[in-house]
Tab-separated table of C-alpha atoms in Angstrom:
chain	number	residue	atom	x	y	z
A	98	MET	CA	-20.417	-121.153	79.048
A	99	PHE	CA	-18.801	-120.138	75.786
A	100	SER	CA	-15.512	-118.368	75.906
A	101	GLN	CA	-16.619	-115.659	73.527
A	102	ASN	CA	-19.186	-113.040	74.191
A	103	THR	CA	-22.369	-114.671	72.999
A	104	SER	CA	-24.818	-111.857	73.215
A	105	ARG	CA	-27.437	-112.333	70.543
A	106	LEU	CA	-26.187	-112.013	66.995
A	107	ASP	CA	-22.610	-111.831	68.060
A	108	SER	CA	-20.816	-113.868	65.583
A	109	LEU	CA	-19.419	-117.056	66.854
A	110	SER	CA	-17.551	-118.480	63.927
A	111	ARG	CA	-18.249	-122.071	63.070
A	112	ARG	CA	-14.784	-123.106	64.051
A	113	GLN	CA	-15.054	-121.329	67.374
A	114	LEU	CA	-18.413	-122.946	67.996
A	115	MET	CA	-17.048	-126.409	67.209
A	116	SER	CA	-14.101	-125.970	69.464
A	117	ASP	CA	-16.207	-124.536	72.263
A	118	VAL	CA	-18.734	-127.337	72.024
A	119	ALA	CA	-15.983	-129.899	71.966
A	120	ARG	CA	-14.274	-128.356	74.929
A	121	TYR	CA	-17.370	-128.177	77.076
A	122	ALA	CA	-19.331	-131.172	75.942
A	123	LEU	CA	-16.504	-133.603	75.406
A	124	GLY	CA	-13.964	-132.114	77.714
A	125	VAL	CA	-11.385	-131.795	74.998
A	126	SER	CA	-9.994	-128.963	73.045
A	127	LEU	CA	-10.285	-129.476	69.349
A	128	LEU	CA	-7.342	-127.269	68.633
A	129	PRO	CA	-4.472	-126.342	70.863
A	130	ALA	CA	-4.555	-122.615	71.476
A	131	GLY	CA	-1.530	-121.972	69.345
A	132	MET	CA	-2.964	-123.821	66.394
A	133	GLU	CA	-5.832	-121.435	65.970
A	134	SER	CA	-3.673	-118.539	64.978
A	135	VAL	CA	-1.901	-120.789	62.515
A	136	LEU	CA	-5.243	-121.716	61.030
A	137	ASP	CA	-6.296	-118.085	60.876
A	138	ALA	CA	-3.144	-117.222	59.036
A	139	ALA	CA	-3.700	-120.112	56.654
A	140	GLU	CA	-7.222	-118.948	55.985
A	141	LYS	CA	-6.032	-115.451	55.305
A	142	ALA	CA	-3.433	-116.772	52.921
A	143	ARG	CA	-6.041	-118.829	51.105
A	144	THR	CA	-8.501	-116.015	50.604
A	145	SER	CA	-6.074	-113.299	49.664
A	146	SER	CA	-2.525	-113.764	48.626
A	147	THR	CA	-1.636	-110.293	47.392
A	148	LEU	CA	-4.374	-108.261	48.998
A	149	ARG	CA	-2.975	-105.274	50.782
A	150	PRO	CA	-4.484	-104.672	54.183
A	151	GLY	CA	-7.532	-102.407	54.129
A	152	GLY	CA	-9.169	-100.605	56.982
A	153	LYS	CA	-7.847	-97.145	56.206
A	154	ALA	CA	-11.378	-95.895	55.670
A	155	LYS	CA	-12.987	-94.983	58.976
A	156	LYS	CA	-15.972	-93.295	57.330
A	157	VAL	CA	-17.989	-93.813	54.188
A	158	ILE	CA	-19.978	-91.345	52.123
A	159	TYR	CA	-22.090	-93.469	49.815
A	160	LEU	CA	-23.671	-91.634	46.897
A	161	TYR	CA	-26.404	-93.777	45.514
A	162	MET	CA	-27.539	-92.910	41.990
A	163	SER	CA	-31.133	-93.976	42.142
A	164	GLY	CA	-32.867	-95.266	39.041
A	165	ALA	CA	-29.757	-96.674	37.284
A	166	MET	CA	-27.202	-94.219	35.938
A	167	SER	CA	-26.160	-94.516	32.299
A	168	GLN	CA	-22.554	-95.697	32.084
A	169	LEU	CA	-22.141	-94.287	28.552
A	170	ASP	CA	-23.071	-90.750	29.511
A	171	THR	CA	-20.960	-90.617	32.655
A	172	PHE	CA	-17.973	-92.845	33.403
A	173	ASP	CA	-17.706	-95.241	30.457
A	174	PRO	CA	-18.251	-93.334	27.178
A	175	LYS	CA	-17.682	-95.013	23.806
A	176	PRO	CA	-17.010	-92.151	21.384
A	177	LYS	CA	-16.141	-94.517	18.528
A	178	SER	CA	-19.494	-96.281	18.654
A	179	ASP	CA	-22.858	-95.247	17.225
A	180	VAL	CA	-24.473	-95.924	20.573
A	181	GLN	CA	-22.764	-92.939	22.183
A	182	GLY	CA	-25.437	-90.576	20.840
A	183	GLN	CA	-25.097	-86.877	21.565
A	184	THR	CA	-22.917	-87.101	24.653
A	185	GLY	CA	-19.386	-85.926	23.985
A	186	VAL	CA	-16.205	-86.917	25.797
A	187	ILE	CA	-13.325	-85.183	27.533
A	188	LYS	CA	-9.810	-86.203	28.474
A	189	THR	CA	-8.860	-87.029	32.038
A	190	LYS	CA	-5.574	-86.990	33.910
A	191	ILE	CA	-5.286	-90.720	33.374
A	192	PRO	CA	-3.548	-91.300	30.026
A	193	GLY	CA	-5.908	-92.731	27.424
A	194	VAL	CA	-8.987	-92.516	29.631
A	195	GLN	CA	-11.965	-90.371	28.718
A	196	LEU	CA	-15.108	-89.485	30.622
A	197	SER	CA	-18.337	-88.012	29.347
A	198	GLU	CA	-18.236	-84.268	28.736
A	199	HIS	CA	-20.468	-83.728	31.769
A	200	MET	CA	-17.748	-84.886	34.146
A	201	LYS	CA	-15.506	-81.849	33.847
A	202	GLN	CA	-14.393	-81.518	37.465
A	203	LEU	CA	-14.029	-85.236	38.020
A	204	ALA	CA	-11.938	-85.559	34.852
A	205	GLN	CA	-9.535	-83.047	36.401
A	206	MET	CA	-9.556	-85.002	39.655
A	207	SER	CA	-9.288	-88.429	38.077
A	208	ASP	CA	-5.997	-88.990	39.871
A	209	LYS	CA	-8.131	-89.464	42.991
A	210	LEU	CA	-10.698	-91.787	41.438
A	211	ALA	CA	-10.801	-95.503	40.934
A	212	ILE	CA	-13.387	-96.013	38.213
A	213	VAL	CA	-14.800	-99.520	38.007
A	214	ARG	CA	-16.195	-100.044	34.526
A	215	SER	CA	-16.816	-103.762	34.664
A	216	MET	CA	-19.707	-104.009	37.098
A	217	SER	CA	-22.610	-106.299	36.376
A	218	THR	CA	-25.575	-107.425	38.394
A	219	SER	CA	-28.058	-110.238	38.203
A	220	THR	CA	-31.330	-108.401	37.852
A	221	GLY	CA	-32.726	-105.573	35.766
A	222	ALA	CA	-35.572	-104.637	38.083
A	223	HIS	CA	-34.998	-101.556	40.242
A	224	GLY	CA	-36.225	-102.907	43.579
A	225	PRO	CA	-34.320	-106.184	43.758
A	226	ALA	CA	-31.208	-104.630	42.198
A	227	LYS	CA	-31.163	-101.810	44.749
A	228	TYR	CA	-31.570	-104.311	47.524
A	229	LEU	CA	-28.758	-106.472	46.152
A	230	LEU	CA	-26.469	-103.469	45.783
A	231	ARG	CA	-27.022	-102.372	49.353
A	232	THR	CA	-26.933	-105.751	51.061
A	233	SER	CA	-25.160	-108.243	48.730
A	234	TYR	CA	-28.270	-110.425	49.000
A	235	ARG	CA	-31.373	-110.957	46.958
A	236	PRO	CA	-34.580	-109.982	48.701
A	237	LEU	CA	-36.128	-112.868	50.604
A	238	ALA	CA	-39.534	-113.149	52.176
A	239	THR	CA	-38.044	-114.683	55.314
A	240	THR	CA	-35.062	-112.446	55.975
A	241	LYS	CA	-34.485	-108.720	55.851
A	242	HIS	CA	-30.805	-107.986	55.343
A	243	PRO	CA	-28.971	-104.990	56.768
A	244	GLY	CA	-27.136	-102.456	54.609
A	245	ILE	CA	-23.473	-101.450	54.829
A	246	GLY	CA	-24.094	-98.714	57.409
A	247	SER	CA	-25.723	-101.155	59.821
A	248	TRP	CA	-22.884	-103.620	59.223
A	249	MET	CA	-20.317	-100.977	60.109
A	250	HIS	CA	-22.283	-100.097	63.221
A	251	LYS	CA	-22.479	-103.761	64.233
A	252	ILE	CA	-18.858	-104.728	63.586
A	253	LEU	CA	-16.946	-101.503	64.164
A	254	GLY	CA	-19.235	-99.861	66.703
A	255	ARG	CA	-19.853	-96.178	66.734
A	256	ASP	CA	-17.142	-93.623	66.425
A	257	HIS	CA	-18.843	-91.052	68.604
A	258	LYS	CA	-20.871	-91.889	71.678
A	259	GLU	CA	-23.834	-89.599	71.012
A	260	LEU	CA	-24.012	-89.371	67.237
A	261	PRO	CA	-25.573	-92.207	65.251
A	262	ALA	CA	-23.279	-94.618	63.442
A	263	SER	CA	-25.131	-94.286	60.173
A	264	VAL	CA	-27.388	-91.736	58.527
A	265	GLN	CA	-29.435	-91.921	55.339
A	266	ILE	CA	-30.378	-88.804	53.443
A	267	GLY	CA	-33.331	-89.391	51.168
A	268	GLY	CA	-34.085	-93.028	51.855
A	269	GLY	CA	-32.328	-96.341	52.167
A	270	LEU	CA	-32.660	-99.687	53.864
A	271	GLY	CA	-33.570	-100.498	57.441
A	272	PRO	CA	-31.325	-102.507	59.763
A	273	GLY	CA	-32.854	-105.849	58.730
A	274	TYR	CA	-32.286	-108.715	61.150
A	275	LEU	CA	-29.825	-106.635	63.170
A	276	GLY	CA	-32.762	-104.856	64.784
A	277	ALA	CA	-33.670	-101.293	65.686
A	278	GLU	CA	-30.460	-100.684	67.612
A	279	PHE	CA	-28.522	-100.707	64.327
A	280	ALA	CA	-31.002	-98.689	62.297
A	281	PRO	CA	-29.625	-95.800	60.253
A	282	VAL	CA	-31.074	-92.409	61.142
A	283	PRO	CA	-33.209	-91.226	58.213
A	284	LEU	CA	-33.192	-87.611	57.069
A	285	GLY	CA	-35.475	-86.064	54.481
A	286	ASP	CA	-34.386	-82.566	53.609
A	287	PRO	CA	-30.702	-82.012	54.416
A	288	ALA	CA	-31.212	-78.256	54.760
A	289	LYS	CA	-33.624	-78.870	57.614
A	290	GLY	CA	-31.297	-81.254	59.384
A	291	LEU	CA	-32.709	-83.528	62.036
A	292	GLN	CA	-36.352	-82.665	62.505
A	293	ASN	CA	-38.453	-82.611	65.666
A	294	THR	CA	-35.486	-82.257	67.928
A	295	THR	CA	-36.707	-79.478	70.184
A	296	SER	CA	-39.174	-80.169	72.971
A	297	PRO	CA	-42.471	-78.348	73.006
A	298	SER	CA	-42.369	-75.367	75.361
A	299	TYR	CA	-44.671	-76.923	77.954
A	300	LEU	CA	-42.392	-79.919	78.351
A	301	THR	CA	-39.403	-79.262	80.548
A	302	GLU	CA	-36.559	-81.697	80.898
A	303	SER	CA	-37.669	-82.726	84.369
A	304	SER	CA	-41.279	-83.339	83.372
A	305	PHE	CA	-39.995	-85.331	80.406
A	306	ASP	CA	-37.909	-87.462	82.743
A	307	LYS	CA	-40.911	-87.928	85.000
A	308	ARG	CA	-42.935	-89.159	82.054
A	309	MET	CA	-40.202	-91.556	80.991
A	310	LYS	CA	-40.036	-92.907	84.539
A	311	LEU	CA	-43.774	-93.438	84.582
A	312	SER	CA	-43.527	-95.143	81.227
A	313	ASN	CA	-40.893	-97.501	82.597
A	314	VAL	CA	-43.144	-98.430	85.507
A	315	PHE	CA	-46.006	-99.259	83.164
A	316	ASP	CA	-43.690	-101.190	80.909
A	317	SER	CA	-41.814	-103.268	83.437
A	318	ASP	CA	-44.036	-106.371	83.286
A	319	PHE	CA	-44.016	-106.462	79.511
A	320	ARG	CA	-40.272	-106.093	79.353
A	321	LYS	CA	-39.745	-108.932	81.752
A	322	LYS	CA	-41.761	-111.081	79.409
A	323	ALA	CA	-40.135	-109.787	76.247
A	324	ASN	CA	-36.581	-109.600	77.462
A	325	ALA	CA	-35.443	-112.369	75.160
A	326	SER	CA	-36.499	-110.522	72.046
A	327	SER	CA	-33.798	-108.374	70.479
A	328	GLN	CA	-36.524	-106.491	68.660
A	329	VAL	CA	-37.886	-105.193	71.913
A	330	THR	CA	-34.600	-104.537	73.672
A	331	GLY	CA	-33.346	-102.817	70.505
A	332	TYR	CA	-35.934	-100.137	71.111
A	333	ASP	CA	-34.667	-99.549	74.641
A	334	ASP	CA	-31.272	-98.660	73.224
A	335	LEU	CA	-32.883	-96.597	70.496
A	336	TYR	CA	-34.820	-94.598	73.067
A	337	SER	CA	-31.914	-93.936	75.348
A	338	GLU	CA	-29.706	-92.998	72.406
A	339	ALA	CA	-32.302	-90.692	70.945
A	340	ILE	CA	-32.715	-88.930	74.275
A	341	GLY	CA	-28.953	-88.679	74.637
A	342	LEU	CA	-28.672	-87.209	71.162
A	343	LEU	CA	-31.486	-84.711	71.703
A	344	ARG	CA	-29.723	-83.310	74.734
A	345	SER	CA	-26.325	-83.374	73.160
A	346	GLU	CA	-24.274	-80.487	71.895
A	347	ASP	CA	-23.347	-82.689	68.975
A	348	LEU	CA	-26.745	-82.202	67.439
A	349	LYS	CA	-25.254	-79.242	65.626
A	350	ALA	CA	-23.483	-81.707	63.371
A	351	PHE	CA	-26.870	-81.926	61.655
A	352	ASP	CA	-27.266	-78.168	61.323
A	353	LEU	CA	-26.313	-76.829	57.898
A	354	THR	CA	-26.903	-73.240	58.964
A	355	LYS	CA	-23.599	-73.520	60.822
A	356	GLU	CA	-21.818	-73.742	57.461
A	357	SER	CA	-20.524	-70.662	55.688
A	358	LYS	CA	-22.299	-69.180	52.699
A	359	GLU	CA	-19.243	-69.915	50.561
A	360	ALA	CA	-19.335	-73.585	51.495
A	361	LYS	CA	-23.003	-73.834	50.595
A	362	GLU	CA	-22.422	-72.103	47.304
A	363	ALA	CA	-19.490	-74.343	46.462
A	364	TYR	CA	-21.761	-77.335	46.843
A	365	GLY	CA	-24.333	-75.671	44.591
A	366	GLY	CA	-27.147	-75.216	47.092
A	367	THR	CA	-29.198	-78.004	45.524
A	368	ARG	CA	-30.754	-80.746	47.595
A	369	PHE	CA	-27.961	-83.118	46.589
A	370	GLY	CA	-25.331	-80.456	47.191
A	371	ASN	CA	-26.710	-79.743	50.644
A	372	ALA	CA	-26.822	-83.448	51.381
A	373	ALA	CA	-23.160	-83.829	50.447
A	374	LEU	CA	-22.214	-80.857	52.594
A	375	LEU	CA	-24.163	-82.335	55.481
A	376	ALA	CA	-22.469	-85.688	54.882
A	377	ARG	CA	-19.090	-83.998	55.183
A	378	ARG	CA	-20.198	-82.350	58.441
A	379	LEU	CA	-21.440	-85.659	59.773
A	380	VAL	CA	-18.363	-87.740	58.984
A	381	GLN	CA	-16.222	-84.956	60.360
A	382	SER	CA	-18.207	-85.127	63.600
A	383	GLY	CA	-17.982	-88.899	63.929
A	384	VAL	CA	-20.765	-90.520	61.924
A	385	ARG	CA	-19.396	-93.625	60.227
A	386	PHE	CA	-21.646	-94.067	57.243
A	387	VAL	CA	-23.739	-91.556	55.338
A	388	GLU	CA	-25.799	-92.643	52.376
A	389	ILE	CA	-27.240	-90.057	50.018
A	390	SER	CA	-29.826	-91.012	47.419
A	391	PHE	CA	-29.615	-88.933	44.280
A	392	GLY	CA	-32.220	-89.590	41.654
A	393	SER	CA	-33.710	-90.060	39.272
A	394	TRP	CA	-31.482	-91.553	36.620
A	395	ASP	CA	-34.158	-93.693	35.045
A	396	HIS	CA	-33.807	-92.094	31.621
A	397	HIS	CA	-36.086	-94.158	29.420
A	398	TYR	CA	-37.153	-90.968	27.643
A	399	GLN	CA	-35.276	-87.985	26.233
A	400	LEU	CA	-32.008	-88.937	27.871
A	401	PHE	CA	-29.983	-86.324	26.022
A	402	ASP	CA	-32.283	-83.569	27.282
A	403	ASN	CA	-32.621	-84.744	30.835
A	404	LEU	CA	-29.369	-86.388	31.809
A	405	PRO	CA	-26.840	-83.546	31.287
A	406	ALA	CA	-28.059	-81.334	34.134
A	407	LYS	CA	-28.106	-84.289	36.492
A	408	ALA	CA	-24.661	-85.518	35.475
A	409	GLN	CA	-23.252	-82.002	35.769
A	410	GLU	CA	-24.724	-81.645	39.225
A	411	LEU	CA	-23.145	-84.961	40.212
A	412	ASP	CA	-19.816	-83.770	38.829
A	413	LYS	CA	-19.929	-80.452	40.648
A	414	VAL	CA	-21.042	-81.875	43.977
A	415	VAL	CA	-18.605	-84.782	44.038
A	416	GLY	CA	-15.792	-82.554	42.830
A	417	THR	CA	-16.488	-80.106	45.646
A	418	LEU	CA	-16.888	-82.896	48.192
A	419	LEU	CA	-13.554	-84.507	47.317
A	420	LYS	CA	-11.749	-81.154	47.457
A	421	ASP	CA	-13.436	-80.272	50.733
A	422	LEU	CA	-12.560	-83.625	52.306
A	423	GLN	CA	-9.000	-83.330	51.113
A	424	SER	CA	-8.471	-79.792	52.355
A	425	ARG	CA	-9.658	-80.912	55.776
A	426	GLY	CA	-7.448	-83.970	55.767
A	427	LEU	CA	-10.472	-86.237	55.771
A	428	LEU	CA	-10.053	-87.887	52.382
A	429	ASP	CA	-7.471	-90.408	53.582
A	430	ASP	CA	-9.882	-91.981	56.011
A	431	THR	CA	-13.159	-91.295	54.199
A	432	LEU	CA	-14.239	-93.595	51.415
A	433	VAL	CA	-16.457	-91.914	48.822
A	434	VAL	CA	-18.566	-94.275	46.741
A	435	ILE	CA	-20.669	-93.556	43.657
A	436	ALA	CA	-22.885	-96.512	42.846
A	437	SER	CA	-26.045	-97.353	40.998
A	438	GLU	CA	-28.232	-100.454	40.869
A	439	PHE	CA	-27.422	-101.221	37.209
A	440	GLY	CA	-26.580	-99.496	33.938
A	441	ARG	CA	-28.442	-98.511	30.813
A	442	LYS	CA	-28.796	-100.302	27.504
A	443	PRO	CA	-26.347	-98.820	25.001
A	444	LYS	CA	-28.729	-98.786	22.028
A	445	VAL	CA	-30.821	-95.635	22.192
A	446	ASN	CA	-34.513	-96.537	22.147
A	447	GLN	CA	-37.298	-94.981	20.068
A	448	ASN	CA	-37.964	-92.403	22.793
A	449	SER	CA	-34.361	-91.176	22.737
A	450	GLY	CA	-33.773	-92.901	26.042
A	451	ARG	CA	-31.823	-95.898	27.249
A	452	ASP	CA	-33.495	-98.855	28.930
A	453	HIS	CA	-32.385	-101.032	31.852
A	454	HIS	CA	-29.124	-102.899	31.476
A	455	PRO	CA	-27.787	-105.129	34.267
A	456	ALA	CA	-24.955	-106.608	32.142
A	457	ALA	CA	-22.567	-103.664	32.443
A	458	PHE	CA	-22.314	-100.484	34.472
A	459	SER	CA	-19.819	-98.270	36.238
A	460	THR	CA	-19.116	-97.329	39.834
A	461	VAL	CA	-16.500	-95.053	41.365
A	462	LEU	CA	-14.469	-95.230	44.567
A	463	ALA	CA	-12.239	-92.513	46.003
A	464	GLY	CA	-10.348	-91.822	49.216
A	465	GLY	CA	-10.159	-94.119	52.224
A	466	GLY	CA	-7.055	-95.980	51.090
A	467	ILE	CA	-8.261	-96.558	47.530
A	468	LYS	CA	-5.547	-96.121	44.928
A	469	GLY	CA	-6.784	-93.342	42.650
A	470	GLY	CA	-5.927	-92.591	39.042
A	471	GLN	CA	-7.045	-95.897	37.684
A	472	VAL	CA	-9.766	-97.560	35.693
A	473	TYR	CA	-10.552	-101.094	36.689
A	474	GLY	CA	-12.090	-103.467	34.159
A	475	ALA	CA	-13.461	-102.699	30.729
A	476	THR	CA	-16.570	-103.192	28.644
A	477	ASP	CA	-16.789	-104.066	24.938
A	478	GLU	CA	-16.933	-101.453	22.165
A	479	ASP	CA	-20.574	-100.585	22.972
A	480	ALA	CA	-20.409	-100.779	26.784
A	481	PHE	CA	-22.822	-103.699	26.502
A	482	HIS	CA	-20.862	-106.614	27.960
A	483	VAL	CA	-18.032	-106.749	30.441
A	484	ASP	CA	-14.816	-107.668	28.617
A	485	GLU	CA	-12.169	-107.552	31.321
A	486	ASP	CA	-12.004	-108.117	35.066
A	487	PRO	CA	-15.699	-108.583	35.817
A	488	VAL	CA	-16.865	-107.234	39.166
A	489	SER	CA	-20.059	-108.472	40.744
A	490	VAL	CA	-22.085	-106.445	43.200
A	491	GLU	CA	-20.867	-108.869	45.884
A	492	ASP	CA	-17.231	-108.195	44.904
A	493	PHE	CA	-17.913	-104.477	45.057
A	494	ASN	CA	-19.363	-104.719	48.555
A	495	ALA	CA	-16.504	-106.993	49.626
A	496	THR	CA	-14.179	-104.233	48.406
A	497	ILE	CA	-15.990	-101.646	50.523
A	498	ALA	CA	-15.866	-104.059	53.468
A	499	HIS	CA	-12.132	-104.448	53.018
A	500	ALA	CA	-11.621	-100.701	52.744
A	501	VAL	CA	-13.380	-100.092	56.063
A	502	GLY	CA	-11.642	-102.956	57.827
A	503	ILE	CA	-14.436	-105.514	57.955
A	504	GLN	CA	-13.389	-108.954	56.841
A	505	HIS	CA	-15.571	-109.524	53.801
A	506	ASN	CA	-16.152	-113.124	54.858
A	507	LYS	CA	-16.778	-112.466	58.541
A	508	GLU	CA	-20.003	-114.140	59.512
A	509	ILE	CA	-22.737	-112.660	61.612
A	510	PHE	CA	-25.929	-114.478	62.460
A	511	SER	CA	-29.535	-113.510	62.094
A	512	PRO	CA	-31.792	-114.228	65.091
A	513	ASP	CA	-32.878	-117.491	63.454
A	514	GLY	CA	-29.259	-118.559	63.295
A	515	ARG	CA	-28.409	-118.109	59.632
A	516	PRO	CA	-24.899	-116.909	58.821
A	517	PHE	CA	-24.366	-113.849	56.616
A	518	THR	CA	-21.312	-111.993	55.361
A	519	LEU	CA	-21.014	-108.491	53.995
A	520	GLY	CA	-19.452	-109.734	50.772
A	521	ASN	CA	-21.755	-112.749	50.359
A	522	GLY	CA	-19.063	-114.759	48.606
A	523	GLY	CA	-17.540	-111.840	46.713
A	524	SER	CA	-13.861	-110.940	46.924
A	525	PRO	CA	-12.264	-107.516	47.334
A	526	ILE	CA	-10.675	-106.073	44.193
A	527	GLU	CA	-6.973	-106.269	45.019
A	528	LYS	CA	-5.793	-103.711	42.507
A	529	LEU	CA	-7.810	-100.944	44.087
A	530	PHE	CA	-5.753	-100.934	47.287
B	179	MET	CA	-54.503	-83.937	69.734
B	180	MET	CA	-55.424	-87.067	71.578
B	181	LEU	CA	-55.565	-85.036	74.761
B	182	GLU	CA	-57.908	-82.374	73.463
B	183	ARG	CA	-61.590	-82.045	74.065
B	184	GLY	CA	-63.495	-84.088	71.506
B	185	SER	CA	-61.050	-86.936	71.153
B	186	VAL	CA	-62.505	-90.330	71.967
B	187	ILE	CA	-60.217	-90.969	74.892
B	188	TYR	CA	-60.789	-87.479	76.315
B	189	ASN	CA	-64.561	-87.817	76.120
B	190	GLU	CA	-64.616	-91.273	77.603
B	191	VAL	CA	-62.364	-90.328	80.487
B	192	THR	CA	-64.209	-87.110	81.327
B	193	GLU	CA	-67.570	-88.883	81.316
B	194	LEU	CA	-66.431	-91.044	84.212
B	195	LYS	CA	-66.093	-89.768	87.744
B	196	ILE	CA	-64.172	-92.475	89.562
B	197	ILE	CA	-60.449	-92.439	88.994
B	198	ASN	CA	-60.144	-96.245	88.878
B	199	ASP	CA	-62.700	-96.378	86.081
B	200	GLN	CA	-60.904	-93.622	84.260
B	201	LEU	CA	-57.631	-95.521	84.456
B	202	ASP	CA	-59.367	-98.669	83.238
B	203	VAL	CA	-60.560	-96.774	80.165
B	204	ILE	CA	-57.107	-95.373	79.477
B	205	PHE	CA	-55.388	-98.737	79.795
B	206	LEU	CA	-58.062	-100.561	77.804
B	207	SER	CA	-57.893	-97.950	75.045
B	208	LEU	CA	-54.139	-98.065	74.684
B	209	LEU	CA	-53.020	-101.529	75.773
B	210	SER	CA	-56.285	-103.506	75.636
B	211	ARG	CA	-55.895	-104.572	79.234
B	212	THR	CA	-56.741	-103.261	82.664
B	213	PRO	CA	-53.961	-101.841	84.853
B	214	THR	CA	-52.315	-103.841	87.591
B	215	GLU	CA	-52.499	-102.629	91.187
B	216	ARG	CA	-48.999	-101.305	91.029
B	217	GLU	CA	-49.778	-99.373	87.860
B	218	VAL	CA	-52.922	-97.934	89.384
B	219	ALA	CA	-50.913	-96.736	92.351
B	220	SER	CA	-48.272	-95.037	90.184
B	221	ALA	CA	-50.852	-93.466	87.924
B	222	LYS	CA	-52.859	-92.151	90.874
B	223	ARG	CA	-49.770	-90.657	92.417
B	224	GLU	CA	-49.039	-88.881	89.143
B	225	ILE	CA	-52.580	-87.592	88.738
B	226	ARG	CA	-52.768	-86.436	92.324
B	227	SER	CA	-49.568	-84.421	91.980
B	228	ALA	CA	-50.130	-83.005	88.491
B	229	GLY	CA	-53.905	-82.662	88.383
B	230	ASN	CA	-55.535	-82.948	84.991
B	231	ALA	CA	-52.181	-82.785	83.242
B	232	GLY	CA	-51.455	-86.028	85.059
B	233	PHE	CA	-53.889	-87.847	82.788
B	234	GLY	CA	-51.943	-86.542	79.826
B	235	ASN	CA	-48.706	-87.745	81.362
B	236	VAL	CA	-50.145	-91.198	81.982
B	237	ILE	CA	-51.336	-91.444	78.381
B	238	TRP	CA	-48.012	-90.202	77.045
B	239	ALA	CA	-46.173	-92.708	79.215
B	240	LEU	CA	-48.335	-95.561	77.948
B	241	LEU	CA	-47.829	-94.553	74.328
B	242	ASN	CA	-44.091	-94.776	74.878
B	243	THR	CA	-44.038	-98.254	76.334
B	244	ARG	CA	-42.610	-101.148	74.390
B	245	GLU	CA	-45.832	-102.923	75.232
B	246	PHE	CA	-47.733	-100.388	73.139
B	247	LEU	CA	-45.291	-100.783	70.240
B	248	PHE	CA	-45.348	-104.547	70.282
B	249	ILE	CA	-48.931	-105.024	71.310
B	250	GLN	CA	-50.126	-108.449	70.275
């Protein structure tokens, strides 16, 4: 009876619901049709006066630095302070801005980067902070929230009919209340691509189809009973999509052996390098969101021995990725994100490490309509507190939402009817667009 | 592996001689219920056409039902 499509979870905004209920139950229209667009415009004006339109990013490559990356030894060094320790600094293309000495390539490409130095989060425990970073919500016993990839799948749909909307390399979050249909496809080793994709030799396509048909016969009664549950129907879609993908030519998007030796070498041939190369292949082929986990940054011990190699690998891989995307004309519509669940305590501890520090950390955005060559926000002289332009995790996710063309305050509903937004009350950072 | 000699379901099915009993065992093992008449008919058709491999197909088909995934 509602005028909008009300398939489960489809967001019916509160205003739309009110006006629909009023129209049908009371026989009146709450708002004349013309008024609604006026209201929409007013709402837009209220939430963002100078915000330039986003939506240039069609794809996202999300590089997640697992274990909490030190801000001081990467993107927010403090050479004048004692806390800097042994990590040196280098100049960038942005006047007056330095990065740690490990970021050689990225310093040269800083005109493409927007470095956010004023991030803070509300928890210093890895699990909850990771969850918050990926979903904008704190973990709850009652609700599992979806990550950004599942959001993009839900709101924007898929970009390619066979390939999945989102892929995770090395772990990530499930689809939460959105259900199996919106689950990211998990990959372990990027060099191996998508595993278990060839049928055993005894199973021909026709005998496979016969088995599926038999399975559907056996399952018909149960499905009639369970039809109302999105959990169950989600699996139907998952099955048919998986079968479609297995028989698709596009499966080669997952195959790194199709890349040249030079390309593999440029990315360094490490697990992270291969993952980034695969991510480029995937977004090029039509996957919307690729998350890569790169760990472990949890340098409580011997930071100055252990961090450099990791930071240099990050620098090399991201440098290569940005160049590769640009040379293929993909950087304009691909947002590259470097994020971490929190930062590290500036004061070096007795084990020559840095401990957890949620009060200040850095993230980086590039491509996808983000204005590069800038540093947003600042920390104090020790990178301990945020001094200027604080950015919450929710603001950061609202910024990503804006970049990909999802209204950061657009509500979707969990099956139990609770409203959620991708930004969870955060606002996009206007200066980055 | 489930379909090889020595697995519980293989042994239990091969011990029985009557196809209806065999199907009961398969359904009880996987879905904890006996098959309906319609299911028996489909399964028999499959087993008649594919021989012993038909049992494997029936088991595979049951493992891939939503009912198996969401079994209460």
